[in-house]
Coordinates of C-alpha atoms in Angstrom, one line a residue:
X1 CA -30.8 9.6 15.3
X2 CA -28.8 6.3 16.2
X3 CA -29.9 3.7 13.5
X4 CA -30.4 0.7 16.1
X5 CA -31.9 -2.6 14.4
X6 CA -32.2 -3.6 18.1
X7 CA -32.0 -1.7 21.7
X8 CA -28.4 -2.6 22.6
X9 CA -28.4 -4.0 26.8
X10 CA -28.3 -1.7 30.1
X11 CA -24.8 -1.4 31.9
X12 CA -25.5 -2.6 35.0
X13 CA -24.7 -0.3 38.0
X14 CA -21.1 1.6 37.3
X15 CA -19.2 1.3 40.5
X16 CA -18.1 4.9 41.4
X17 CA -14.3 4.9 41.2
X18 CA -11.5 7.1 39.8
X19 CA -10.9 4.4 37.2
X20 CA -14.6 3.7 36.5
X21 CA -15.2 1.8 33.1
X22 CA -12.3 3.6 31.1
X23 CA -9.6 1.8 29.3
X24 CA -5.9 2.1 30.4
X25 CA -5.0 5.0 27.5
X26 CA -7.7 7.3 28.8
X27 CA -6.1 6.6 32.9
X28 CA -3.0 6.7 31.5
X29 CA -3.5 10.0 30.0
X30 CA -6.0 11.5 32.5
X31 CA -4.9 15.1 32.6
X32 CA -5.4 15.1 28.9
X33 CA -9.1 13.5 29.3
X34 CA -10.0 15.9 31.8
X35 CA -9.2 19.2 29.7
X36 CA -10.4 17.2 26.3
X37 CA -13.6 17.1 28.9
X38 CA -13.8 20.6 29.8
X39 CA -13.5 21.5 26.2
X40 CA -16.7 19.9 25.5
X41 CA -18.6 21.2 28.5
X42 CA -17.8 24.5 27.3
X43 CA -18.9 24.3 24.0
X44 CA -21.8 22.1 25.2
X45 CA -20.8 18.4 23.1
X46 CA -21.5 16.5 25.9
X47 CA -23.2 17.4 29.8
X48 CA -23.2 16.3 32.9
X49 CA -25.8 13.5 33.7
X50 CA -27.7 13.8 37.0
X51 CA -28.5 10.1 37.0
X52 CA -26.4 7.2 34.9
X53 CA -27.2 6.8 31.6
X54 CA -29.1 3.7 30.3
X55 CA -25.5 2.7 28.1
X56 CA -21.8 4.1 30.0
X57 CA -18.8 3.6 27.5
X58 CA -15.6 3.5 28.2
X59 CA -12.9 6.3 27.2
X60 CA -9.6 5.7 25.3
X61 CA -6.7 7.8 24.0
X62 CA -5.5 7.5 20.0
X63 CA -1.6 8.4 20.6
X64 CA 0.1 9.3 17.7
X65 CA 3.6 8.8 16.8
X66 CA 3.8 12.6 16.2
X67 CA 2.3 12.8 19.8
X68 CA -1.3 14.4 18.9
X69 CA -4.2 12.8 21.1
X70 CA -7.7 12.4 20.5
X71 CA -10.2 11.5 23.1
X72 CA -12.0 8.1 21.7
X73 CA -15.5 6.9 23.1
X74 CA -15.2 3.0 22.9
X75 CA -18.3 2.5 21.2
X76 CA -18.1 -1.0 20.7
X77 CA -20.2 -2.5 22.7
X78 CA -23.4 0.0 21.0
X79 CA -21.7 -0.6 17.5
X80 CA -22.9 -3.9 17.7
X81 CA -26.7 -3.0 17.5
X82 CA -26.1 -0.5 14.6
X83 CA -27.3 -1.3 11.4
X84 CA -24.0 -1.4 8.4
X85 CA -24.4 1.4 6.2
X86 CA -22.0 2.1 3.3
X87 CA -20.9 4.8 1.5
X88 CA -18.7 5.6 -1.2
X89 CA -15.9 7.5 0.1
X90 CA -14.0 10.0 -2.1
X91 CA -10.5 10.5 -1.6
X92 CA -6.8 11.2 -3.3
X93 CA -7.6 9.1 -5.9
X94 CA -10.9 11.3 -6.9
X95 CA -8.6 14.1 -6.8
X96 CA -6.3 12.7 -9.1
X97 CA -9.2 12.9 -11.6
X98 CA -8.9 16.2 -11.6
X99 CA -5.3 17.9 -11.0
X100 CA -3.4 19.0 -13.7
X101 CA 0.6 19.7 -13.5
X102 CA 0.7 23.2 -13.3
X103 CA -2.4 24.1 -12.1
X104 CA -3.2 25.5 -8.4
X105 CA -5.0 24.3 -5.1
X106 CA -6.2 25.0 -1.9
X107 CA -7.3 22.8 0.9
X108 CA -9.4 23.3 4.0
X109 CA -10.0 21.5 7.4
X110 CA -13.5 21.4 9.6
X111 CA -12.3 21.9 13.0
X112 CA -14.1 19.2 15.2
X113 CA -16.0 18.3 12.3
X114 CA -18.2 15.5 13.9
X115 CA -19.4 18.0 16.5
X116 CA -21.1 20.0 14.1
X117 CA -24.0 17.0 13.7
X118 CA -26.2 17.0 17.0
X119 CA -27.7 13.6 18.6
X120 CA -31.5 13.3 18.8
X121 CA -32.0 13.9 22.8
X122 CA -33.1 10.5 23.5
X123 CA -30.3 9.0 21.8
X124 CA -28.0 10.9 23.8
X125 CA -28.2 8.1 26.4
X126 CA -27.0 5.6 24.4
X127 CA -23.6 8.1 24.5
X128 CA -22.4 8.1 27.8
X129 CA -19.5 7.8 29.4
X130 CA -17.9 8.7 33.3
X131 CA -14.6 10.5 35.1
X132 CA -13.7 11.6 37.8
X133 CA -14.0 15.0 37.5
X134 CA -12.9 18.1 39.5
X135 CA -12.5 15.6 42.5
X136 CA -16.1 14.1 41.7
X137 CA -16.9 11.0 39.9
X138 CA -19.3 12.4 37.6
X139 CA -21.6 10.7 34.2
X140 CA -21.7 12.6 31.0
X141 CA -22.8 12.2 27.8
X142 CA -22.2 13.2 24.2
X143 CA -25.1 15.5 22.7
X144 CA -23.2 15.5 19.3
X145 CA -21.8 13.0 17.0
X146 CA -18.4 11.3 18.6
X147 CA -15.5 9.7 17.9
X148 CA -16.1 6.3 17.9
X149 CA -19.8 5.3 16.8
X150 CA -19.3 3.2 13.5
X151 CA -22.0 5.1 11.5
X152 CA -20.2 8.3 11.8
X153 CA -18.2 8.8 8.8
X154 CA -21.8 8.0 6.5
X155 CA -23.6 10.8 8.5
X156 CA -20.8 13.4 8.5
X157 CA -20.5 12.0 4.4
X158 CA -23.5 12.6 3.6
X159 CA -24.2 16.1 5.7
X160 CA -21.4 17.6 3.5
X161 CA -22.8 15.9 0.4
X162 CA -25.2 18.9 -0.9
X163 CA -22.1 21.0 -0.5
X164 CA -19.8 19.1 -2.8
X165 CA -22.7 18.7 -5.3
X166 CA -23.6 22.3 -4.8
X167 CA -19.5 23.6 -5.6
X168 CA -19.2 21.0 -8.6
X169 CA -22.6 22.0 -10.2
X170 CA -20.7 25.6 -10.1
X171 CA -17.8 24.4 -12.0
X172 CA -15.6 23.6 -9.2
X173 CA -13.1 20.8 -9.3
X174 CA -13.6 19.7 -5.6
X175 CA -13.2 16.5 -3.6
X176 CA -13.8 16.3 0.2
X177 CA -13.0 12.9 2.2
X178 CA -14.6 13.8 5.6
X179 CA -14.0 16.9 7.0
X180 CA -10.8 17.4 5.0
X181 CA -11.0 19.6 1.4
X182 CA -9.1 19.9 -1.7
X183 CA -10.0 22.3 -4.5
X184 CA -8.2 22.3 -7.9
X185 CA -8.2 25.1 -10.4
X186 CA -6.2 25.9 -13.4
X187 CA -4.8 29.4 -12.5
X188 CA -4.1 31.3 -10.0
X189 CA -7.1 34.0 -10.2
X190 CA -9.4 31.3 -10.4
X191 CA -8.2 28.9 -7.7
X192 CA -7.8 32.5 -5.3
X193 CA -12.0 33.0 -6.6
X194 CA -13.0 29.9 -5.2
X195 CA -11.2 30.0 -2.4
X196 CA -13.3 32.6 -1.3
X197 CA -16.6 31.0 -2.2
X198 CA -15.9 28.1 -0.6
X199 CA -15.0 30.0 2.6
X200 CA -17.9 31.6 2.4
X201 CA -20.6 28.5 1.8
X202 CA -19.1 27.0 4.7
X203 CA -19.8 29.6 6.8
X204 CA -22.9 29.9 5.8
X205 CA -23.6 26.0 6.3
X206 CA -22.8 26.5 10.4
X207 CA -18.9 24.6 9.8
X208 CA -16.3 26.3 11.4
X209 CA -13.1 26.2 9.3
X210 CA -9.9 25.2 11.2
X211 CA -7.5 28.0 10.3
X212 CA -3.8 26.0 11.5
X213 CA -4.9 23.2 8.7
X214 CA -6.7 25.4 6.2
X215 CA -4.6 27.0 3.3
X216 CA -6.7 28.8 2.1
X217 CA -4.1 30.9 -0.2
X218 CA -4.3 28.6 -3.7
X219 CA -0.7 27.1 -3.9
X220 CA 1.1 24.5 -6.7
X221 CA 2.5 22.3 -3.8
X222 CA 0.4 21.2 -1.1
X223 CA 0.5 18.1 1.6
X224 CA -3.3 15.9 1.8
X225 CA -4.3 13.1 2.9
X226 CA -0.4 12.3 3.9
X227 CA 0.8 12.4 0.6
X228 CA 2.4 15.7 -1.1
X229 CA 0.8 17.0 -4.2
X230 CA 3.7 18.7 -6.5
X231 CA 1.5 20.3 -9.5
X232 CA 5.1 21.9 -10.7
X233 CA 6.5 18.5 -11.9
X234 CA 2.9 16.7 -11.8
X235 CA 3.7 14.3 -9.1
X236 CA 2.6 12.3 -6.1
X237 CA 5.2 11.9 -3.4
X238 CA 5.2 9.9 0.1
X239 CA 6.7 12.7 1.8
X240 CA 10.0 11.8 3.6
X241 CA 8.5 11.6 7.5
X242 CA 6.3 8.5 6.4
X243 CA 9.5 6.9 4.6
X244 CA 12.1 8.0 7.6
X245 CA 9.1 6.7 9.9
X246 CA 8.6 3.3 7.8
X247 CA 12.4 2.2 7.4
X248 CA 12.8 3.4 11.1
X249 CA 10.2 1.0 12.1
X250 CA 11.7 -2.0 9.8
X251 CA 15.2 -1.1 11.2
X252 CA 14.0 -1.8 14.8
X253 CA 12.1 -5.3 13.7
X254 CA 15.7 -6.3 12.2
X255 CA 17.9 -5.9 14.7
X256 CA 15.6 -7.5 17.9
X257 CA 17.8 -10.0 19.3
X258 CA 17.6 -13.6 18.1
X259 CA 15.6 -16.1 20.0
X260 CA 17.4 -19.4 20.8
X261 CA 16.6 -21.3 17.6
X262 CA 18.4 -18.3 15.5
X263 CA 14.9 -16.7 14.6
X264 CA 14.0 -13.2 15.5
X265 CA 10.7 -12.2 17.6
X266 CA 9.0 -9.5 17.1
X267 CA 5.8 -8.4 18.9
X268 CA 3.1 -9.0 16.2
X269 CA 1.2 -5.1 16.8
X270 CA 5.2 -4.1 15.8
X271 CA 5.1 -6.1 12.8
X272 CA 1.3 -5.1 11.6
X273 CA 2.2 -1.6 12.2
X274 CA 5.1 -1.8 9.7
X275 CA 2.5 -4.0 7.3
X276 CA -0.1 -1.3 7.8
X277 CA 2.3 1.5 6.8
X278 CA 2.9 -0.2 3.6
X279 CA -0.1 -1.0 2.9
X280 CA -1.5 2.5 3.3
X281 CA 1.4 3.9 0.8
X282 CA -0.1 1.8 -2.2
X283 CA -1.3 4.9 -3.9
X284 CA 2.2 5.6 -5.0
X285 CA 4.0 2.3 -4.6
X286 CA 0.5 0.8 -6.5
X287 CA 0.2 -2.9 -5.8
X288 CA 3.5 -3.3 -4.7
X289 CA 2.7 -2.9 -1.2
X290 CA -0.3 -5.4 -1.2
X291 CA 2.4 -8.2 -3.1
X292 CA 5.6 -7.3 -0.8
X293 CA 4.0 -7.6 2.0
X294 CA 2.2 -11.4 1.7
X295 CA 4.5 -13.0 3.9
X296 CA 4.2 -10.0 7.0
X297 CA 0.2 -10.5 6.7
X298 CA 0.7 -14.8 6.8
X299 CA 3.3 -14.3 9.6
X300 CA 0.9 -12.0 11.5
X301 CA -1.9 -14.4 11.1
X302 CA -0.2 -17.2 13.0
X303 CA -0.5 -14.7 16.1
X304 CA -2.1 -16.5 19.2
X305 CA -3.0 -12.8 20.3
X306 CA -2.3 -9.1 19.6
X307 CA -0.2 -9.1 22.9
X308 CA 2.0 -12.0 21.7
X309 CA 5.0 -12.1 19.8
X310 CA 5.5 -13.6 16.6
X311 CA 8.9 -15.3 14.7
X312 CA 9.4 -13.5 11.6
X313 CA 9.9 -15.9 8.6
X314 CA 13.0 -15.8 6.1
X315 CA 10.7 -14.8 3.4
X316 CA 8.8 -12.0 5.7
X317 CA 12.6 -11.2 6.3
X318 CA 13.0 -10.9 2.9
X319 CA 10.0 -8.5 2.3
X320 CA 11.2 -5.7 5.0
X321 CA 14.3 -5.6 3.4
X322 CA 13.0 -5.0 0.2
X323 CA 10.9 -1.9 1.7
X324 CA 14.3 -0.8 3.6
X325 CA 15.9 -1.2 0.5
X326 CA 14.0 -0.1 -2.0
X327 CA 11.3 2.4 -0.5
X328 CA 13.2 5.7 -1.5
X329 CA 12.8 4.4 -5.7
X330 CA 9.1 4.0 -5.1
X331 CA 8.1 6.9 -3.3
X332 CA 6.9 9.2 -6.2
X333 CA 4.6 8.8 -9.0
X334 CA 3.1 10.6 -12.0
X335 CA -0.5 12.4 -11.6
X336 CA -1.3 10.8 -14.9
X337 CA 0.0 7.6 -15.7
X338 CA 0.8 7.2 -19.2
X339 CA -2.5 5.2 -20.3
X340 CA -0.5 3.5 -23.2
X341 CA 2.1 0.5 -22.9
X342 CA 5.5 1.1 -24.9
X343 CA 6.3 -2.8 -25.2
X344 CA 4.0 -6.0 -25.0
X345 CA 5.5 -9.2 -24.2
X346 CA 3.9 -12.9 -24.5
X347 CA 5.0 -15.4 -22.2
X348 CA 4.6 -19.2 -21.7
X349 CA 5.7 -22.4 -19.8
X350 CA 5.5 -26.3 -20.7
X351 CA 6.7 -29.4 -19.3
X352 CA 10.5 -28.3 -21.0
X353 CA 11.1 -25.0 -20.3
X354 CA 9.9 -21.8 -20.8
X355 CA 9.5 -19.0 -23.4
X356 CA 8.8 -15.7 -24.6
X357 CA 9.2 -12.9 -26.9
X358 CA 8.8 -8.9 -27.6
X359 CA 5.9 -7.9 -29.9
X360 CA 7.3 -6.6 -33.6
X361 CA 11.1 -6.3 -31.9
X362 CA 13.7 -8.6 -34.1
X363 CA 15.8 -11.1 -31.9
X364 CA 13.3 -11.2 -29.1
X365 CA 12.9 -14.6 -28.2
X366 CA 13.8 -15.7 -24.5
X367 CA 14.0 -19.6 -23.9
X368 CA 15.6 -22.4 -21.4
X369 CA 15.2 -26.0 -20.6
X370 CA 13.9 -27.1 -16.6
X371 CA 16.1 -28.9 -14.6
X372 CA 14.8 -32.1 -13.2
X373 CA 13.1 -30.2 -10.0
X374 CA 12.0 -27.2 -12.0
X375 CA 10.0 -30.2 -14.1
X376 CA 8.4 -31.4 -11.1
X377 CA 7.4 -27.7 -9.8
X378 CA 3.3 -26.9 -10.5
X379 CA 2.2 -25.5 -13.6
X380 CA 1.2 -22.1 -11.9
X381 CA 5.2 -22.5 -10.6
X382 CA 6.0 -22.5 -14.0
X383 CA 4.5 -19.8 -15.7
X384 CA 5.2 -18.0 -13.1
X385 CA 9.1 -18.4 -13.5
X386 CA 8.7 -18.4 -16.7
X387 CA 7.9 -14.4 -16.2
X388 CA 10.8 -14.0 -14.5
X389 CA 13.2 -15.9 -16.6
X390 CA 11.7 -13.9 -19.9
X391 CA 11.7 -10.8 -17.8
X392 CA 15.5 -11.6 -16.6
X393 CA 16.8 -12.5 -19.8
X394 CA 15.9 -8.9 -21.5
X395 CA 15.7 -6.6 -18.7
X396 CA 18.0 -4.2 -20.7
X397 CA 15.0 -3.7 -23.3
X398 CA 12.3 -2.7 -20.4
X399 CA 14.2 -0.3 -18.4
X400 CA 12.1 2.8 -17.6
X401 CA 9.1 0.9 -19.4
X402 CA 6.2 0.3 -18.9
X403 CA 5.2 -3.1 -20.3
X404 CA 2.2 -5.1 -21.1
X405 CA 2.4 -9.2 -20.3
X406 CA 0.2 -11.7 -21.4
X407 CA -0.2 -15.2 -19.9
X408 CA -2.6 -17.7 -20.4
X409 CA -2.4 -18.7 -17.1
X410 CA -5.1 -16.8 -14.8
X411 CA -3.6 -17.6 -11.4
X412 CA -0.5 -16.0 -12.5
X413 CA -1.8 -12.6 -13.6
X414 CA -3.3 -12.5 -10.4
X415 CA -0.4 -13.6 -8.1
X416 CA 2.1 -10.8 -9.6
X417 CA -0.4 -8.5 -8.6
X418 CA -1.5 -9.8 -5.4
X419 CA 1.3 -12.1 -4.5
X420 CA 0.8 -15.7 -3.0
X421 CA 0.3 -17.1 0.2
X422 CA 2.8 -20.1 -1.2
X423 CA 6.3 -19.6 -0.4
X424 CA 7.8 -20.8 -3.5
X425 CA 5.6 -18.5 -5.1
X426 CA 6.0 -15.7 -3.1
X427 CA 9.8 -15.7 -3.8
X428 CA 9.3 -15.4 -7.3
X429 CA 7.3 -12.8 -7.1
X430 CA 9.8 -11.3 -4.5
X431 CA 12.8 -11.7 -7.2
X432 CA 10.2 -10.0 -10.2
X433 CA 9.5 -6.9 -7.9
X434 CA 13.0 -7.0 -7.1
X435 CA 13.8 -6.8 -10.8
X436 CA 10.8 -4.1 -11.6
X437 CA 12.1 -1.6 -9.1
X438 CA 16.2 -1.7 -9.9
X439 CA 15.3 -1.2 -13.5
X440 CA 12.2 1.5 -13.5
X441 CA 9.9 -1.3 -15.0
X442 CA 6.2 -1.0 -15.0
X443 CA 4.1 -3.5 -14.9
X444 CA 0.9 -4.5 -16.4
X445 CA -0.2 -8.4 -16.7
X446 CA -3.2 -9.3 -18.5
X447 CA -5.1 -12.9 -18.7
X448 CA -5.1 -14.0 -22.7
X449 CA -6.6 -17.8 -23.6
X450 CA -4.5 -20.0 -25.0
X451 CA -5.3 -20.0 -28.3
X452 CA -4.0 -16.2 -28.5
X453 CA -0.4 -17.5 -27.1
X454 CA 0.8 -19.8 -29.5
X455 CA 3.5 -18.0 -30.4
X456 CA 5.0 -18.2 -26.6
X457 CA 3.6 -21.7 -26.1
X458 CA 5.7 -22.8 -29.2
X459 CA 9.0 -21.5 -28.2
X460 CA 8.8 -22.4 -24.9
X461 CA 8.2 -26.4 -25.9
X462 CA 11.5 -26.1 -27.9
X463 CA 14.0 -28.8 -26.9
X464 CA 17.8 -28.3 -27.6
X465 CA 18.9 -31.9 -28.2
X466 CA 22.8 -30.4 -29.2
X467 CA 23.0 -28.5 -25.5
X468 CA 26.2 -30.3 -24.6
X469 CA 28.6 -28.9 -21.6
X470 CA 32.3 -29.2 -21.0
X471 CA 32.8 -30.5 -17.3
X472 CA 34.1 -27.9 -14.9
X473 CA 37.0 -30.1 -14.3
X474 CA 37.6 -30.0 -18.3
X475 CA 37.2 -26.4 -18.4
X476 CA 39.4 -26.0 -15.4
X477 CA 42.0 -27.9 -17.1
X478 CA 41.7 -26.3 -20.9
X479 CA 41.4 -22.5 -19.3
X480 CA 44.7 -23.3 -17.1
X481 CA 46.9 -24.0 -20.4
X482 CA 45.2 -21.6 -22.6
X483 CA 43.4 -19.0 -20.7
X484 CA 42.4 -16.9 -18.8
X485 CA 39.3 -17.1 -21.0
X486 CA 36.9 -13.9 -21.2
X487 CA 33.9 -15.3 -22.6
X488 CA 32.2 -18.4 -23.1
X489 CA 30.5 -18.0 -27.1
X490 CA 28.2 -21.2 -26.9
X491 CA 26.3 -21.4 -23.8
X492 CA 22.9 -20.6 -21.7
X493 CA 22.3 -19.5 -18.2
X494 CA 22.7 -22.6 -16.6
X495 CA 25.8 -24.3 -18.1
X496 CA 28.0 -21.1 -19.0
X497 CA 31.5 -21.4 -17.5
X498 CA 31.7 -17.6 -17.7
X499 CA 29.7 -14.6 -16.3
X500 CA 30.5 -13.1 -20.0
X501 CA 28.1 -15.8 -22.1
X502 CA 26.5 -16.0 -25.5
X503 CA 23.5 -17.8 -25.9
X504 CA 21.0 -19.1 -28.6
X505 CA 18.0 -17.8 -27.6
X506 CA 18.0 -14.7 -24.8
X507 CA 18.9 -16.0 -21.4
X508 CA 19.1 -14.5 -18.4
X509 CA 22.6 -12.7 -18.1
X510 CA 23.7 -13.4 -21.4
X511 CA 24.9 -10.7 -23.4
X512 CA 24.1 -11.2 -26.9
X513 CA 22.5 -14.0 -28.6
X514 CA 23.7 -16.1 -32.0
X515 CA 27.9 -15.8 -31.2
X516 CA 28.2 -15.8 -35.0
X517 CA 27.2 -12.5 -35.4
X518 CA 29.3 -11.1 -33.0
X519 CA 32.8 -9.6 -32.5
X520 CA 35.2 -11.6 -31.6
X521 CA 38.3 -9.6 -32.0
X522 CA 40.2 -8.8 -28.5
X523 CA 38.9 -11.4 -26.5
X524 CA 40.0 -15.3 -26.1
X525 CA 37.1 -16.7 -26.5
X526 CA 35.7 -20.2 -25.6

């Protein structure tokens, strides 16, 4: 049964053509449609109408990249006059609940698994479609559930429900998303037991197994859901067609000749498909691929139409070379994350400058002074830089970390998460992700109020009035008659005269703080 809140309108008269109602995918793939058609007379999913139905839908084709097709009914139009209905959908990240490094799996596939549900018989006109069959132009329609009708995925959901709920209340460690299966066990014998089971209860329940997806011999490396499951090292891994795939895509965005005003257009679906890959990796990437990808989605909004072409923006740029970049360091992750944070770090910003320090780890502190435009920046501006200076300044400390921040500032947790729809923003959160890949950091930003930040808040109000600089023609001048110099003792990150710099308090780039407790022997020193 159709859940209608309201009888959706009568196609008028279908004028009997070769073309008919159908969208160009299903003409341009007709011989396909036809045999996709003949499949489902034989095994009786849809028939052949004697009259026209009261609703005729067109047909499309769903091309994939790997060049599998699926025969679509373009529901939309009877979608409309459905009522929403939600369900919660279980997927790899129920899985992960369960696997174990060095445990087993198996994994099964329904074949056609929406045509195991029948349509009530007077729904069935709301389902059809025509073609021009066998030289004929000819009505059908569907008798089972298709492709296409919104409420689909909840009835197929919750037709394989009792069977989940049946396996788990047997001890099984189960999770199905649709038709698609994965069972975890932690041996072989076990895994190879329910196997069978499973096999069998599906059987039994009238679904036909698809025996080219189906492994149904329990293994410790498996692909679902797109992702590879490796229960020998206990990891999750993009597997290398989606990256080769993803960086191809980017590739091809980057090197589209320039328009005339030196910007490059790209058609937008181009663009959203690259977005869209991303997007959909963010079980292993995490929220990386929502953040890094802010700019794409603002860019693809300014679309006048999903035929037209769109000017990619420096910072959008910016983000695809980060994924072509940076892709192959992201594409694996632990099963189980370590739940616990080896290093906490309080940050803060004021009118000044900015500040921070390590929890219970001696010479900590991170500090600088604004410029004049830094000063007149927002306070969200601030404390956002202020993560990235802090997290800059001891990077060496957080390598292959995973580290708890704390700002008082709300927005801020929430932008490095998220990222921005600002530009000035979104760069810094560009240049922290940048930062967080190179060096293996993990991070974890948490909201605290103000009153639990005084520490940060303090340093980062401290003023320097004895910050003097030599002028660069001075220094010029001094490290022509007595240099070549090789490191500049007294200094911060934005008046050193060296790349080799001592500073106060840590700065970006410096490498060591307090030159007095240094060595100074073998270098000439300035």
């Amino acid at each position: 049964m159709i859940p209608f809140y309201e009888t959706p309108p009568h196609t008028p008269n279908v004028e009997k053509s070769k073309q008919g109602l159908n969208n160009r995918s299903a003409i341009n793939n007709s011989e396909f449609v036809t045999n996709a058609i003949s499949d489902l007379l034989e095994t009786h999913c849809v028939l052949p109408c004697t009259e026209q139905p009261y609703i005729v839908n067109p047909l499309s084709v769903s091309v994939q990249k790997s060049g599998k097709r699926r025969l679509i009914l373009d529901l939309r139009e009877v979608n409309r006059f459905l009522w929403k209905l939600s369900v919660k959908y279980e997927d790899m990240r129920t899985a992960m609940l369960y696997l174990q490094k060095g445990g087993f799996m198996f994994q099964f596939d329904l074949k056609s698994g929406y045509h195991h549900i029948s349509i009530r018989t007077e729904h069935q006109q709301y389902l059809g479609f025509s073609w021009f069959y066998k030289g004929a132009f000819t009505f059908f329609k569907f008798t089972v559930l298709p492709f296409g009708l919104s409420t689909a995925p909840y009835v197929f959901t919750k037709v394989v429900r009792p069977l989940v709920q049946k396996w788990r209340s047997e001890g099984k460690q189960i999770v199905v998303f649709l038709d698609d299966g994965l069972c975890y066990a932690e041996s072989f014998q076990k895994a190879r037991e329910h196997s069978a089971q499973v096999k069998v209860d599906l059987v039994n329940a009238g679904f036909v197994p698809n025996v080219q997806k189906s492994t149904w011999d329990p293994v410790s490396e498996t692909e679902w859901l797109g992702l590879i499951i490796d229960l020998k090292n206990g990891s999750l891994v993009l597997p290398n067609r989606r990256i080769n795939s993803i960086k191809e895509r980017i590739q091809e965005l980057l090197i589209t000749p320039k328009s005339a005003g030196s910007s490059t257009c790209v058609k937008v679906k181009d663009l959203a498909s690259v977005a869209g890959c991303i997007v959909s990796s963010y079980l292993v990437v995490g929220s990386m691929s929502r953040v890094m990808t802010k700019a794409m989605h603002c860019v693809i909004e300014s679309r006048n139409s999903w035929n037209s072409k769109v000017v990619i923006s420096e910072q959008a740029n910016e983000e695809l070379l980060f994924w072509l970049h940076n892709i192959d360091n992201l594409k694996e992750i632990p099963i189980k994350l370590t739940p616990m944070c080896s290093t906490m770090v309080f940050s803060d910003a004021s009118k000044n400058g900015f500040g921070g320090y390590i929890v219970n780890v001696n010479d900590s502190i991170s500090h600088g002074q604004w410029s004049e435009n830094e000063r007149k920046h927002s306070s969200t501006w601030r404390e956002l830089k202020a993560i990235d200076m802090v997290l800059a300044s001891q990077i060496n400390m957080f390598k292959n970390t995973r580290v708890k921040w704390f700002s008082d500032n709300q927005a801020v947790t929430r932008i490095v998460c998220k990222g921005s729809m600002k530009s000035d923003l979104q760069s810094i959160v560009l240049n922290i992700c940048r930062n967080c890949v190179r060096n293996g950091v993990f991070l974890e930003l948490e909201w605290v109020p103000r009153s639990k930040n005084e520490k940060a808040d303090f340093i980062s109000k401290l003023v320097d009035y004895d910050d003097w600089q030599t002028s660069d023609e001075m220094f010029s001048l001094l490290d022509h008659m007595w240099g070549p110099h090789t490191i500049d003792r007294f200094a911060s990150y934005y008046n050193s005269k060296l790349t080799r710099f001592n500073s106060r308090f840590w700065n970006p780039g410096a490498q060591a703080t307090d030159a007095f407790t240094q060595d100074w022997a073998g270098e000439n020193n300035c």
